[in-house]
Amino acid sequence: MGQGLQGARRNSSMLNKYTGTIEKARNVLLPCALVVACSLLLWAVHAHYPLQQWLFWRYLAYWLVVIFWALGCLNVGFHLTRRLGLHEQRASEVLQSSMALGVLAFALLMFAFGVVGLYHWPLFFILPAACLAFYPRPLFLYLRRAVAHLSTARSRAATLSLPHKVFGCVAVAYGIYCIVLLYLGVMNPENASYDARWYHLGIAEHYVAEGGIRPFVEGWYVGAYPHLASFLYTWAFLNPLGQLFDRVELCAHLEFALFLCTLPGIAMLAARVLKQSRLRLAWVALFLYPGILVYDSNLVVGADHIAAFWACPIYLAFLRTYRDGQVRHWLLLAALMAGALLTKYSAICLMAFPLLILGGRLFYWALFAQRQQAEPRQQVQGVVLRPAQMWKGPALAALLGLVLTACHWLCNWIWYNNPVYPYASGLFKSKQWSPFARELLHSWTSTYEWEPHGTFLHRVRETLRACFTFSFVPNDWTGFHGMVPVFGFLFTLGLLILPFVKGARRLWPLVIATQVGVFLWYWGMHQDRYLQLLIPWMAAGTAALIALLWRSGLPARVGLLVLVGLQVIWGADAFAIPSHVMLGRSTAAAAIDLISSGYKRKYDKRLRIFEPYRSIGLAVPDAARILLHESHMRTGLRVPVVSDWVRQQGGIDYGSMGSPDAIYHWTKSLGLTHVVWPNKSSSGLNSIAGDLLFFDFVNLHTGKAKRFGSFNLAQIAGVTRSAKNLRVTYLGCADKYASGLYDVTQLRVPGETNRRKSKYPKPHVRLGKSDDPTQLIEQSRYLAYQPACARKRLPKDALRGWKLLAKRDDGIQLWIAPR
């Protein structure tokens, strides 16, 4: 019996050993089998779509880099938040403030490195790595605690009723769906807007090509605007790996990352307004404004959504500052406002209401302290005040704001002798300021389409009306989405509902703050895309109103679902509107074409973006400096650029230079090596003299031109050829210049002016209506000829041997005599 038990035990032991061996073999062979399966899959698909050509690897790299950058910003911002003593707030608000302060710090660091000329490719790796390596342990410990708290909150959410769960699932699904639609646009660098290719990205590329931040020698107006977004994009352009496609895509992913950081802020603000601990689904309310899915209000690598990133942190900081007036909250508010103002001037829409309310409260405190001088300490709304110290917070905040924004206004003052260049030109005499610059700037801004016009009272009435109609009346180019309102109606309609909702008292300040912002938006520059910086406030207010209506009983819930459903259905096709004027279709369709390019084996062609600028940039040497004539867009040129667009710079006036030789010497003094100009065409914004002298300059002082699309590229020659006879025969309509013989410098009045005819110079020799111009043409080097008015006056063979320089958009043709 004992021997049998021992045998059974031996058999059991052997069986266990055998089973253990099999389990160990399975643990080894299973991963090997998975590796073999993956290898077979990759081998099978590689023949159809080579692995190295997969776009997936590029987008994975963008996300890894952006996450690395975001963690670096968050770490620096978290240290600043701790230094301000704000780490005891709610974890969500601490992280939101930390990210905002970190982005501001990163942008200011980029500016500092740029000013000292350290824009070289190692900075792309060193700066975010240094930000992340700056004692990261406190941040990671805080994040671990925040994640644990989030898990607890999720377990509490599991006790919600079935209707709440259904509503929450539908809302989350809708929000994720809209995020995916937005990301489709982000995936395609060609989705970048006109303005992004013009200056947001163009400035970043220019700074990298210069090796640092330098003044624009031509006094380029948009180059003197606030450019926090371009500082971030400059970091992306420092990337030494990849192509223009990759750098622009990295910029787009930076913008998308900051947009994603904006969404939690909406939930925080809505919860704070309703005095709730959480309102997690409030972020979905942003997508009840479908205009964000339509060009050019969507994510287009611009600055509008980066400005919107500051909206919720500013209002949350304002609430804390209003509540207790502590210095630390004043300093946080000042830093956040500085970040918004460094992004766009229009950020004043976010600053106006908080500053008005806090300023009014300070005024009240001052009066209160004066009436109660007998008591050293008084209490206002629960806050103990010391009259001798109540100005400390505002004073330090104002000082901090000036210091943080000095990278804008102080540099403009030093470089252009005007802190708000090109504005306030009557108060400041700018260094880069040609004779007609002020007149051109005024004629442009005074007739701009997106400003109220008329008398002061008429503009006030129009602006007040727009505060309640902007959702229903599109304020955009008709070539985008026509006259169809796509912005979103719920904020405006909420104004009708809000007075009848119980518990809405705390929501009214946010609504009024948003309305003040809308008023300033319409008064200043009321194109729809400039409203995007107010969308987080609108979304938070809408989410709070939805929460209040949901608590108001079954009839209110039914009405709410119908109202929200109608808005969702109306905006459901917004992403498909073919409104992108440069793509000629919707951003989603363009992204799908990009994704399908792998199937079509267009591996290299899909990476060629921003033509012909990219090809021009590749055709010039690394040490080149380009004079760009009458072209806004510039991204892709890869080298430093001087732009001479008349209405966008104050330092270049070819007509005042006097001769092609003077233009040549001016280009050499700036180190310019190449010229890019539209082939035989002119916008007509420049003066006739300016056009004639410029085209004669490229005729005399450049080498053989190469064509790139509609542009010419030529190298500036090293040998000058002088032009002595600079007389012009002008044959045109009688609305401006009189027909006759002029010196070229007489025709310096810019094309776009509202001057009276009496202000135009008189010709040396005037031609009557019946006079033959042949003799004057023979004495002239140039002919400015307007066929609409003077075709019959020009002899048949008068231009034999003459060369057409350009056709202006105002109908004037420019010719030059044969050599």
Tab-separated table of N, CA and C in Angstrom, residues 485-549:
chain	number	residue	atom	x	y	z
A	485	PRO	N	-24.891	80.251	-42.629
A	485	PRO	CA	-24.365	80.356	-41.248
A	485	PRO	C	-23.929	78.997	-40.732
A	486	VAL	N	-22.666	78.862	-40.416
A	486	VAL	CA	-22.129	77.583	-39.930
A	486	VAL	C	-21.524	77.719	-38.545
A	487	PHE	N	-21.506	78.907	-37.986
A	487	PHE	CA	-20.787	79.135	-36.735
A	487	PHE	C	-21.363	78.299	-35.599
A	488	GLY	N	-22.672	78.316	-35.428
A	488	GLY	CA	-23.331	77.642	-34.298
A	488	GLY	C	-24.247	78.617	-33.596
A	489	PHE	N	-25.456	78.180	-33.237
A	489	PHE	CA	-26.499	79.086	-32.764
A	489	PHE	C	-26.743	79.039	-31.263
A	490	LEU	N	-26.211	78.058	-30.566
A	490	LEU	CA	-26.689	77.788	-29.213
A	490	LEU	C	-26.337	78.884	-28.213
A	491	PHE	N	-25.212	79.551	-28.381
A	491	PHE	CA	-24.900	80.625	-27.426
A	491	PHE	C	-25.896	81.763	-27.573
A	492	THR	N	-26.187	82.148	-28.806
A	492	THR	CA	-27.140	83.240	-29.036
A	492	THR	C	-28.534	82.842	-28.577
A	493	LEU	N	-28.971	81.638	-28.911
A	493	LEU	CA	-30.291	81.189	-28.484
A	493	LEU	C	-30.346	81.015	-26.972
A	494	GLY	N	-29.214	80.706	-26.354
A	494	GLY	CA	-29.183	80.591	-24.902
A	494	GLY	C	-29.511	81.893	-24.205
A	495	LEU	N	-29.213	83.023	-24.857
A	495	LEU	CA	-29.572	84.315	-24.269
A	495	LEU	C	-31.074	84.459	-24.120
A	496	LEU	N	-31.829	83.817	-25.024
A	496	LEU	CA	-33.289	83.836	-24.944
A	496	LEU	C	-33.799	82.926	-23.825
A	497	ILE	N	-33.091	81.848	-23.572
A	497	ILE	CA	-33.544	80.840	-22.612
A	497	ILE	C	-33.087	81.158	-21.197
A	498	LEU	N	-31.913	81.742	-21.073
A	498	LEU	CA	-31.251	81.886	-19.771
A	498	LEU	C	-32.086	82.619	-18.721
A	499	PRO	N	-32.835	83.681	-19.052
A	499	PRO	CA	-33.594	84.375	-17.997
A	499	PRO	C	-34.642	83.508	-17.314
A	500	PHE	N	-35.039	82.408	-17.928
A	500	PHE	CA	-36.111	81.567	-17.377
A	500	PHE	C	-35.587	80.292	-16.722
A	501	VAL	N	-34.262	80.176	-16.605
A	501	VAL	CA	-33.662	78.974	-16.049
A	501	VAL	C	-33.321	79.220	-14.582
A	502	LYS	N	-33.691	78.284	-13.747
A	502	LYS	CA	-33.401	78.401	-12.318
A	502	LYS	C	-31.932	78.101	-12.053
A	503	GLY	N	-31.313	78.910	-11.203
A	503	GLY	CA	-29.934	78.676	-10.802
A	503	GLY	C	-28.901	79.207	-11.767
A	504	ALA	N	-29.294	80.142	-12.636
A	504	ALA	CA	-28.376	80.642	-13.665
A	504	ALA	C	-27.623	81.891	-13.236
A	505	ARG	N	-27.746	82.286	-11.967
A	505	ARG	CA	-27.142	83.550	-11.546
A	505	ARG	C	-25.637	83.555	-11.749
A	506	ARG	N	-24.970	82.454	-11.445
A	506	ARG	CA	-23.507	82.403	-11.567
A	506	ARG	C	-23.056	82.296	-13.024
A	507	LEU	N	-23.978	81.972	-13.907
A	507	LEU	CA	-23.624	81.835	-15.320
A	507	LEU	C	-23.613	83.180	-16.039
A	508	TRP	N	-24.354	84.153	-15.516
A	508	TRP	CA	-24.474	85.434	-16.206
A	508	TRP	C	-23.144	86.162	-16.388
A	509	PRO	N	-22.240	86.194	-15.405
A	509	PRO	CA	-20.953	86.876	-15.643
A	509	PRO	C	-20.178	86.309	-16.828
A	510	LEU	N	-20.180	84.982	-16.979
A	510	LEU	CA	-19.489	84.386	-18.124
A	510	LEU	C	-20.160	84.792	-19.433
A	511	VAL	N	-21.481	84.823	-19.430
A	511	VAL	CA	-22.210	85.234	-20.639
A	511	VAL	C	-21.906	86.696	-20.973
A	512	ILE	N	-21.899	87.540	-19.958
A	512	ILE	CA	-21.606	88.968	-20.196
A	512	ILE	C	-20.168	89.143	-20.660
A	513	ALA	N	-19.235	88.404	-20.065
A	513	ALA	CA	-17.840	88.482	-20.500
A	513	ALA	C	-17.712	88.102	-21.970
A	514	THR	N	-18.434	87.059	-22.376
A	514	THR	CA	-18.387	86.637	-23.773
A	514	THR	C	-19.004	87.691	-24.671
A	515	GLN	N	-20.083	88.310	-24.243
A	515	GLN	CA	-20.726	89.345	-25.054
A	515	GLN	C	-19.833	90.574	-25.187
A	516	VAL	N	-19.114	90.910	-24.128
A	516	VAL	CA	-18.141	92.011	-24.231
A	516	VAL	C	-17.076	91.661	-25.259
A	517	GLY	N	-16.609	90.408	-25.246
A	517	GLY	CA	-15.641	89.972	-26.244
A	517	GLY	C	-16.196	90.026	-27.651
A	518	VAL	N	-17.463	89.624	-27.830
A	518	VAL	CA	-18.093	89.681	-29.157
A	518	VAL	C	-18.198	91.127	-29.626
A	519	PHE	N	-18.535	92.032	-28.714
A	519	PHE	CA	-18.617	93.452	-29.069
A	519	PHE	C	-17.267	93.950	-29.595
A	520	LEU	N	-16.191	93.648	-28.876
A	520	LEU	CA	-14.867	94.095	-29.305
A	520	LEU	C	-14.446	93.417	-30.602
A	521	TRP	N	-14.807	92.142	-30.750
A	521	TRP	CA	-14.509	91.426	-31.992
A	521	TRP	C	-15.152	92.115	-33.186
A	522	TYR	N	-16.421	92.432	-33.063
A	522	TYR	CA	-17.107	93.042	-34.203
A	522	TYR	C	-16.604	94.455	-34.461
A	523	TRP	N	-16.294	95.165	-33.409
A	523	TRP	CA	-15.818	96.544	-33.557
A	523	TRP	C	-14.445	96.576	-34.219
A	524	GLY	N	-13.625	95.565	-33.953
A	524	GLY	CA	-12.264	95.574	-34.467
A	524	GLY	C	-12.105	94.876	-35.795
A	525	MET	N	-12.253	93.556	-35.825
A	525	MET	CA	-12.028	92.767	-37.036
A	525	MET	C	-12.965	91.573	-36.972
A	526	HIS	N	-14.183	91.723	-37.514
A	526	HIS	CA	-15.219	90.731	-37.241
A	526	HIS	C	-15.327	89.650	-38.317
A	527	GLN	N	-14.205	89.068	-38.658
A	527	GLN	CA	-14.244	87.860	-39.471
A	527	GLN	C	-14.459	86.668	-38.539
A	528	ASP	N	-15.224	85.674	-39.005
A	528	ASP	CA	-15.656	84.592	-38.124
A	528	ASP	C	-14.501	83.880	-37.435
A	529	ARG	N	-13.396	83.704	-38.128
A	529	ARG	CA	-12.312	82.919	-37.528
A	529	ARG	C	-11.713	83.610	-36.305
A	530	TYR	N	-11.834	84.929	-36.229
A	530	TYR	CA	-11.297	85.634	-35.064
A	530	TYR	C	-12.154	85.425	-33.820
A	531	LEU	N	-13.338	84.814	-33.992
A	531	LEU	CA	-14.175	84.490	-32.834
A	531	LEU	C	-13.749	83.191	-32.169
A	532	GLN	N	-12.840	82.452	-32.795
A	532	GLN	CA	-12.463	81.165	-32.236
A	532	GLN	C	-11.856	81.292	-30.846
A	533	LEU	N	-11.227	82.412	-30.541
A	533	LEU	CA	-10.642	82.540	-29.211
A	533	LEU	C	-11.708	82.685	-28.130
A	534	LEU	N	-12.960	83.019	-28.509
A	534	LEU	CA	-14.051	83.092	-27.542
A	534	LEU	C	-14.864	81.809	-27.472
A	535	ILE	N	-14.623	80.872	-28.374
A	535	ILE	CA	-15.396	79.636	-28.414
A	535	ILE	C	-15.313	78.860	-27.095
A	536	PRO	N	-14.144	78.747	-26.427
A	536	PRO	CA	-14.145	78.019	-25.144
A	536	PRO	C	-15.101	78.609	-24.120
A	537	TRP	N	-15.207	79.941	-24.045
A	537	TRP	CA	-16.176	80.551	-23.137
A	537	TRP	C	-17.598	80.228	-23.568
A	538	MET	N	-17.871	80.318	-24.859
A	538	MET	CA	-19.211	79.999	-25.349
A	538	MET	C	-19.549	78.549	-25.058
A	539	ALA	N	-18.593	77.654	-25.294
A	539	ALA	CA	-18.842	76.231	-25.061
A	539	ALA	C	-19.071	75.955	-23.581
A	540	ALA	N	-18.290	76.572	-22.705
A	540	ALA	CA	-18.477	76.380	-21.265
A	540	ALA	C	-19.842	76.916	-20.826
A	541	GLY	N	-20.214	78.079	-21.344
A	541	GLY	CA	-21.534	78.626	-21.020
A	541	GLY	C	-22.655	77.754	-21.538
A	542	THR	N	-22.509	77.220	-22.743
A	542	THR	CA	-23.527	76.334	-23.311
A	542	THR	C	-23.624	75.052	-22.507
A	543	ALA	N	-22.484	74.475	-22.123
A	543	ALA	CA	-22.496	73.246	-21.324
A	543	ALA	C	-23.166	73.479	-19.972
A	544	ALA	N	-22.877	74.616	-19.343
A	544	ALA	CA	-23.505	74.926	-18.058
A	544	ALA	C	-25.017	75.093	-18.215
A	545	LEU	N	-25.439	75.750	-19.296
A	545	LEU	CA	-26.876	75.917	-19.540
A	545	LEU	C	-27.540	74.568	-19.785
A	546	ILE	N	-26.881	73.680	-20.537
A	546	ILE	CA	-27.434	72.346	-20.772
A	546	ILE	C	-27.601	71.600	-19.454
A	547	ALA	N	-26.598	71.708	-18.564
A	547	ALA	CA	-26.690	71.037	-17.266
A	547	ALA	C	-27.860	71.579	-16.446
A	548	LEU	N	-28.068	72.893	-16.477
A	548	LEU	CA	-29.183	73.482	-15.735
A	548	LEU	C	-30.522	73.053	-16.323
A	549	LEU	N	-30.622	73.016	-17.640
A	549	LEU	CA	-31.868	72.594	-18.271
A	549	LEU	C	-32.167	71.129	-17.992
